[in-house]
Amino acid sequence: MVVSRLSCRDYRTSFGSKNHPVEKFQIKTNKGTLYVKEFTNKDAQYDTKIYELTKFFTDNFIYNTKDPSLTQYKNPENFEKYLDLLDRIKKYYKQMFDEDDGNLTALEARNAVGELCGAVITQTFKDYSGIQDPKTCYVDSVAVKKEYRKNHVGQKLMEKAINCSKDIYTDVFLASDNMAVPFQLKNGYRIMDYSNKEEKAIIDYLNKFRGDYPDYITFMDKRLDETNQTEPWYKRIYNKIKK
């Protein structure tokens, strides 16, 4: 996708998350500076913008996994199916922004010529069945363009998106592709313990809707403040699903 040069005016655009705005910042890399700003609810209303973000994430999913349900879309013979996948995921992201509770944070990182090189979306945890926890941050999507990896771009995007709302969240949860588990471990995330009764119940519950654990996905979490004495997120969710 061709992206026009990022103008100074674009970069000055005011941030727009409802509850926890993130000011623009820069990430220095060995390929040049990346300019980061929020992808706002207003941006999500423009089809070309939400499509670009969708394609960036989707291509990352497809080319950075061993899951055949996703890698099949690399086959040119499945191009029409790939377009259908993009449309479905675009609708998913669009709905996410439309239903934003005020705590959704989306950041995009672009290089000097306006190419999208990194992005992250976090929101309040809510699974397909509607169970949610207002104190848990869910990292929905994170991606970095191949040539910008090993520059801590993903780490910095995730940290900024999560830390802007750490006053309301106690924990962070994510479903990591197995290929990305080492990256998440370096960032302080923990592999959920399937031998723990409560964590097993959460994993089994979520996997009913996903079906890709443990072959391709690893569920991981992190406590935002180790001194916090409140019960961890999975205990709160466990108490909801066992009812």
PDB file of N, CA and C in Angstrom, residues 132-179:
ATOM      1  N   GLN A 132     -16.005  -9.676  31.096  1.00  0.00           N
ATOM      2  CA  GLN A 132     -14.963  -8.660  31.047  1.00  0.00           C
ATOM      3  C   GLN A 132     -14.480  -8.325  32.446  1.00  0.00           C
ATOM      4  N   ASP A 133     -13.359  -7.661  32.502  1.00  0.00           N
ATOM      5  CA  ASP A 133     -12.803  -7.245  33.775  1.00  0.00           C
ATOM      6  C   ASP A 133     -12.247  -5.838  33.616  1.00  0.00           C
ATOM      7  N   PRO A 134     -12.822  -4.860  34.280  1.00  0.00           N
ATOM      8  CA  PRO A 134     -12.399  -3.470  34.109  1.00  0.00           C
ATOM      9  C   PRO A 134     -11.007  -3.149  34.616  1.00  0.00           C
ATOM     10  N   LYS A 135     -10.398  -4.091  35.362  1.00  0.00           N
ATOM     11  CA  LYS A 135      -9.069  -3.844  35.905  1.00  0.00           C
ATOM     12  C   LYS A 135      -7.969  -4.556  35.120  1.00  0.00           C
ATOM     13  N   THR A 136      -8.334  -5.211  34.014  1.00  0.00           N
ATOM     14  CA  THR A 136      -7.356  -5.944  33.226  1.00  0.00           C
ATOM     15  C   THR A 136      -7.205  -5.315  31.849  1.00  0.00           C
ATOM     16  N   CYS A 137      -5.978  -5.044  31.470  1.00  0.00           N
ATOM     17  CA  CYS A 137      -5.664  -4.520  30.141  1.00  0.00           C
ATOM     18  C   CYS A 137      -5.394  -5.701  29.210  1.00  0.00           C
ATOM     19  N   TYR A 138      -6.005  -5.681  28.052  1.00  0.00           N
ATOM     20  CA  TYR A 138      -5.793  -6.731  27.060  1.00  0.00           C
ATOM     21  C   TYR A 138      -5.019  -6.158  25.880  1.00  0.00           C
ATOM     22  N   VAL A 139      -3.871  -6.764  25.576  1.00  0.00           N
ATOM     23  CA  VAL A 139      -3.111  -6.369  24.390  1.00  0.00           C
ATOM     24  C   VAL A 139      -3.717  -7.123  23.212  1.00  0.00           C
ATOM     25  N   ASP A 140      -4.520  -6.432  22.451  1.00  0.00           N
ATOM     26  CA  ASP A 140      -5.248  -7.082  21.364  1.00  0.00           C
ATOM     27  C   ASP A 140      -4.353  -7.374  20.174  1.00  0.00           C
ATOM     28  N   SER A 141      -3.554  -6.400  19.770  1.00  0.00           N
ATOM     29  CA  SER A 141      -2.711  -6.556  18.582  1.00  0.00           C
ATOM     30  C   SER A 141      -1.441  -5.741  18.732  1.00  0.00           C
ATOM     31  N   VAL A 142      -0.336  -6.316  18.283  1.00  0.00           N
ATOM     32  CA  VAL A 142       0.928  -5.588  18.226  1.00  0.00           C
ATOM     33  C   VAL A 142       1.714  -6.127  17.039  1.00  0.00           C
ATOM     34  N   ALA A 143       2.320  -5.229  16.272  1.00  0.00           N
ATOM     35  CA  ALA A 143       3.077  -5.644  15.092  1.00  0.00           C
ATOM     36  C   ALA A 143       4.160  -4.618  14.788  1.00  0.00           C
ATOM     37  N   VAL A 144       5.272  -5.120  14.275  1.00  0.00           N
ATOM     38  CA  VAL A 144       6.386  -4.260  13.865  1.00  0.00           C
ATOM     39  C   VAL A 144       6.890  -4.756  12.521  1.00  0.00           C
ATOM     40  N   LYS A 145       7.100  -3.841  11.607  1.00  0.00           N
ATOM     41  CA  LYS A 145       7.626  -4.193  10.296  1.00  0.00           C
ATOM     42  C   LYS A 145       8.995  -4.866  10.447  1.00  0.00           C
ATOM     43  N   LYS A 146       9.236  -5.881   9.642  1.00  0.00           N
ATOM     44  CA  LYS A 146      10.401  -6.752   9.813  1.00  0.00           C
ATOM     45  C   LYS A 146      11.713  -5.994   9.951  1.00  0.00           C
ATOM     46  N   GLU A 147      11.954  -5.014   9.100  1.00  0.00           N
ATOM     47  CA  GLU A 147      13.245  -4.333   9.114  1.00  0.00           C
ATOM     48  C   GLU A 147      13.445  -3.432  10.332  1.00  0.00           C
ATOM     49  N   TYR A 148      12.366  -3.180  11.103  1.00  0.00           N
ATOM     50  CA  TYR A 148      12.481  -2.330  12.282  1.00  0.00           C
ATOM     51  C   TYR A 148      12.523  -3.136  13.578  1.00  0.00           C
ATOM     52  N   ARG A 149      12.518  -4.454  13.469  1.00  0.00           N
ATOM     53  CA  ARG A 149      12.580  -5.281  14.658  1.00  0.00           C
ATOM     54  C   ARG A 149      13.986  -5.242  15.261  1.00  0.00           C
ATOM     55  N   LYS A 150      14.101  -5.696  16.483  1.00  0.00           N
ATOM     56  CA  LYS A 150      15.345  -5.667  17.255  1.00  0.00           C
ATOM     57  C   LYS A 150      15.781  -4.242  17.569  1.00  0.00           C
ATOM     58  N   ASN A 151      14.800  -3.336  17.559  1.00  0.00           N
ATOM     59  CA  ASN A 151      15.028  -1.956  17.967  1.00  0.00           C
ATOM     60  C   ASN A 151      14.144  -1.579  19.158  1.00  0.00           C
ATOM     61  N   HIS A 152      13.530  -2.571  19.784  1.00  0.00           N
ATOM     62  CA  HIS A 152      12.644  -2.374  20.937  1.00  0.00           C
ATOM     63  C   HIS A 152      11.402  -1.561  20.582  1.00  0.00           C
ATOM     64  N   VAL A 153      11.030  -1.579  19.300  1.00  0.00           N
ATOM     65  CA  VAL A 153       9.858  -0.813  18.875  1.00  0.00           C
ATOM     66  C   VAL A 153       8.587  -1.386  19.492  1.00  0.00           C
ATOM     67  N   GLY A 154       8.406  -2.714  19.382  1.00  0.00           N
ATOM     68  CA  GLY A 154       7.218  -3.335  19.945  1.00  0.00           C
ATOM     69  C   GLY A 154       7.126  -3.132  21.446  1.00  0.00           C
ATOM     70  N   GLN A 155       8.257  -3.280  22.112  1.00  0.00           N
ATOM     71  CA  GLN A 155       8.304  -3.098  23.560  1.00  0.00           C
ATOM     72  C   GLN A 155       7.884  -1.687  23.951  1.00  0.00           C
ATOM     73  N   LYS A 156       8.422  -0.689  23.260  1.00  0.00           N
ATOM     74  CA  LYS A 156       8.125   0.700  23.606  1.00  0.00           C
ATOM     75  C   LYS A 156       6.679   1.059  23.300  1.00  0.00           C
ATOM     76  N   LEU A 157       6.140   0.527  22.213  1.00  0.00           N
ATOM     77  CA  LEU A 157       4.736   0.786  21.891  1.00  0.00           C
ATOM     78  C   LEU A 157       3.823   0.169  22.942  1.00  0.00           C
ATOM     79  N   MET A 158       4.107  -1.074  23.319  1.00  0.00           N
ATOM     80  CA  MET A 158       3.282  -1.735  24.321  1.00  0.00           C
ATOM     81  C   MET A 158       3.368  -1.026  25.664  1.00  0.00           C
ATOM     82  N   GLU A 159       4.571  -0.660  26.070  1.00  0.00           N
ATOM     83  CA  GLU A 159       4.744   0.003  27.361  1.00  0.00           C
ATOM     84  C   GLU A 159       3.991   1.327  27.407  1.00  0.00           C
ATOM     85  N   LYS A 160       4.084   2.091  26.336  1.00  0.00           N
ATOM     86  CA  LYS A 160       3.405   3.388  26.312  1.00  0.00           C
ATOM     87  C   LYS A 160       1.892   3.202  26.348  1.00  0.00           C
ATOM     88  N   ALA A 161       1.383   2.242  25.576  1.00  0.00           N
ATOM     89  CA  ALA A 161      -0.060   2.017  25.527  1.00  0.00           C
ATOM     90  C   ALA A 161      -0.596   1.519  26.863  1.00  0.00           C
ATOM     91  N   ILE A 162       0.161   0.671  27.522  1.00  0.00           N
ATOM     92  CA  ILE A 162      -0.286   0.095  28.799  1.00  0.00           C
ATOM     93  C   ILE A 162      -0.115   1.084  29.945  1.00  0.00           C
ATOM     94  N   ASN A 163       1.028   1.741  29.996  1.00  0.00           N
ATOM     95  CA  ASN A 163       1.332   2.615  31.136  1.00  0.00           C
ATOM     96  C   ASN A 163       0.443   3.843  31.193  1.00  0.00           C
ATOM     97  N   CYS A 164      -0.131   4.237  30.053  1.00  0.00           N
ATOM     98  CA  CYS A 164      -0.979   5.430  30.071  1.00  0.00           C
ATOM     99  C   CYS A 164      -2.251   5.196  30.888  1.00  0.00           C
ATOM    100  N   SER A 165      -2.586   3.932  31.129  1.00  0.00           N
ATOM    101  CA  SER A 165      -3.805   3.642  31.881  1.00  0.00           C
ATOM    102  C   SER A 165      -3.558   2.698  33.052  1.00  0.00           C
ATOM    103  N   LYS A 166      -2.313   2.639  33.522  1.00  0.00           N
ATOM    104  CA  LYS A 166      -1.992   1.709  34.605  1.00  0.00           C
ATOM    105  C   LYS A 166      -2.633   2.113  35.926  1.00  0.00           C
ATOM    106  N   ASP A 167      -3.175   3.333  35.992  1.00  0.00           N
ATOM    107  CA  ASP A 167      -3.854   3.740  37.210  1.00  0.00           C
ATOM    108  C   ASP A 167      -5.185   3.018  37.389  1.00  0.00           C
ATOM    109  N   ILE A 168      -5.714   2.435  36.312  1.00  0.00           N
ATOM    110  CA  ILE A 168      -6.985   1.709  36.441  1.00  0.00           C
ATOM    111  C   ILE A 168      -6.811   0.203  36.287  1.00  0.00           C
ATOM    112  N   TYR A 169      -5.674  -0.232  35.708  1.00  0.00           N
ATOM    113  CA  TYR A 169      -5.438  -1.659  35.497  1.00  0.00           C
ATOM    114  C   TYR A 169      -4.461  -2.218  36.534  1.00  0.00           C
ATOM    115  N   THR A 170      -4.707  -3.453  36.952  1.00  0.00           N
ATOM    116  CA  THR A 170      -3.772  -4.138  37.845  1.00  0.00           C
ATOM    117  C   THR A 170      -2.935  -5.159  37.086  1.00  0.00           C
ATOM    118  N   ASP A 171      -3.472  -5.660  35.954  1.00  0.00           N
ATOM    119  CA  ASP A 171      -2.824  -6.734  35.211  1.00  0.00           C
ATOM    120  C   ASP A 171      -2.950  -6.496  33.707  1.00  0.00           C
ATOM    121  N   VAL A 172      -2.064  -7.178  32.979  1.00  0.00           N
ATOM    122  CA  VAL A 172      -2.121  -7.173  31.511  1.00  0.00           C
ATOM    123  C   VAL A 172      -2.202  -8.624  31.051  1.00  0.00           C
ATOM    124  N   PHE A 173      -3.049  -8.868  30.068  1.00  0.00           N
ATOM    125  CA  PHE A 173      -3.211 -10.205  29.516  1.00  0.00           C
ATOM    126  C   PHE A 173      -3.057 -10.141  28.014  1.00  0.00           C
ATOM    127  N   LEU A 174      -2.443 -11.184  27.434  1.00  0.00           N
ATOM    128  CA  LEU A 174      -2.349 -11.259  25.980  1.00  0.00           C
ATOM    129  C   LEU A 174      -2.266 -12.718  25.539  1.00  0.00           C
ATOM    130  N   ALA A 175      -2.633 -12.950  24.295  1.00  0.00           N
ATOM    131  CA  ALA A 175      -2.503 -14.262  23.664  1.00  0.00           C
ATOM    132  C   ALA A 175      -1.390 -14.124  22.638  1.00  0.00           C
ATOM    133  N   SER A 176      -0.241 -14.672  22.962  1.00  0.00           N
ATOM    134  CA  SER A 176       0.937 -14.516  22.112  1.00  0.00           C
ATOM    135  C   SER A 176       1.070 -15.676  21.142  1.00  0.00           C
ATOM    136  N   ASP A 177       1.387 -15.359  19.884  1.00  0.00           N
ATOM    137  CA  ASP A 177       1.786 -16.425  18.987  1.00  0.00           C
ATOM    138  C   ASP A 177       3.021 -17.092  19.590  1.00  0.00           C
ATOM    139  N   ASN A 178       3.100 -18.406  19.463  1.00  0.00           N
ATOM    140  CA  ASN A 178       4.217 -19.127  20.082  1.00  0.00           C
ATOM    141  C   ASN A 178       5.579 -18.620  19.619  1.00  0.00           C
ATOM    142  N   MET A 179       5.659 -18.116  18.388  1.00  0.00           N
ATOM    143  CA  MET A 179       6.917 -17.603  17.868  1.00  0.00           C
ATOM    144  C   MET A 179       7.347 -16.328  18.587  1.00  0.00           C
TER     145      MET A 179
END
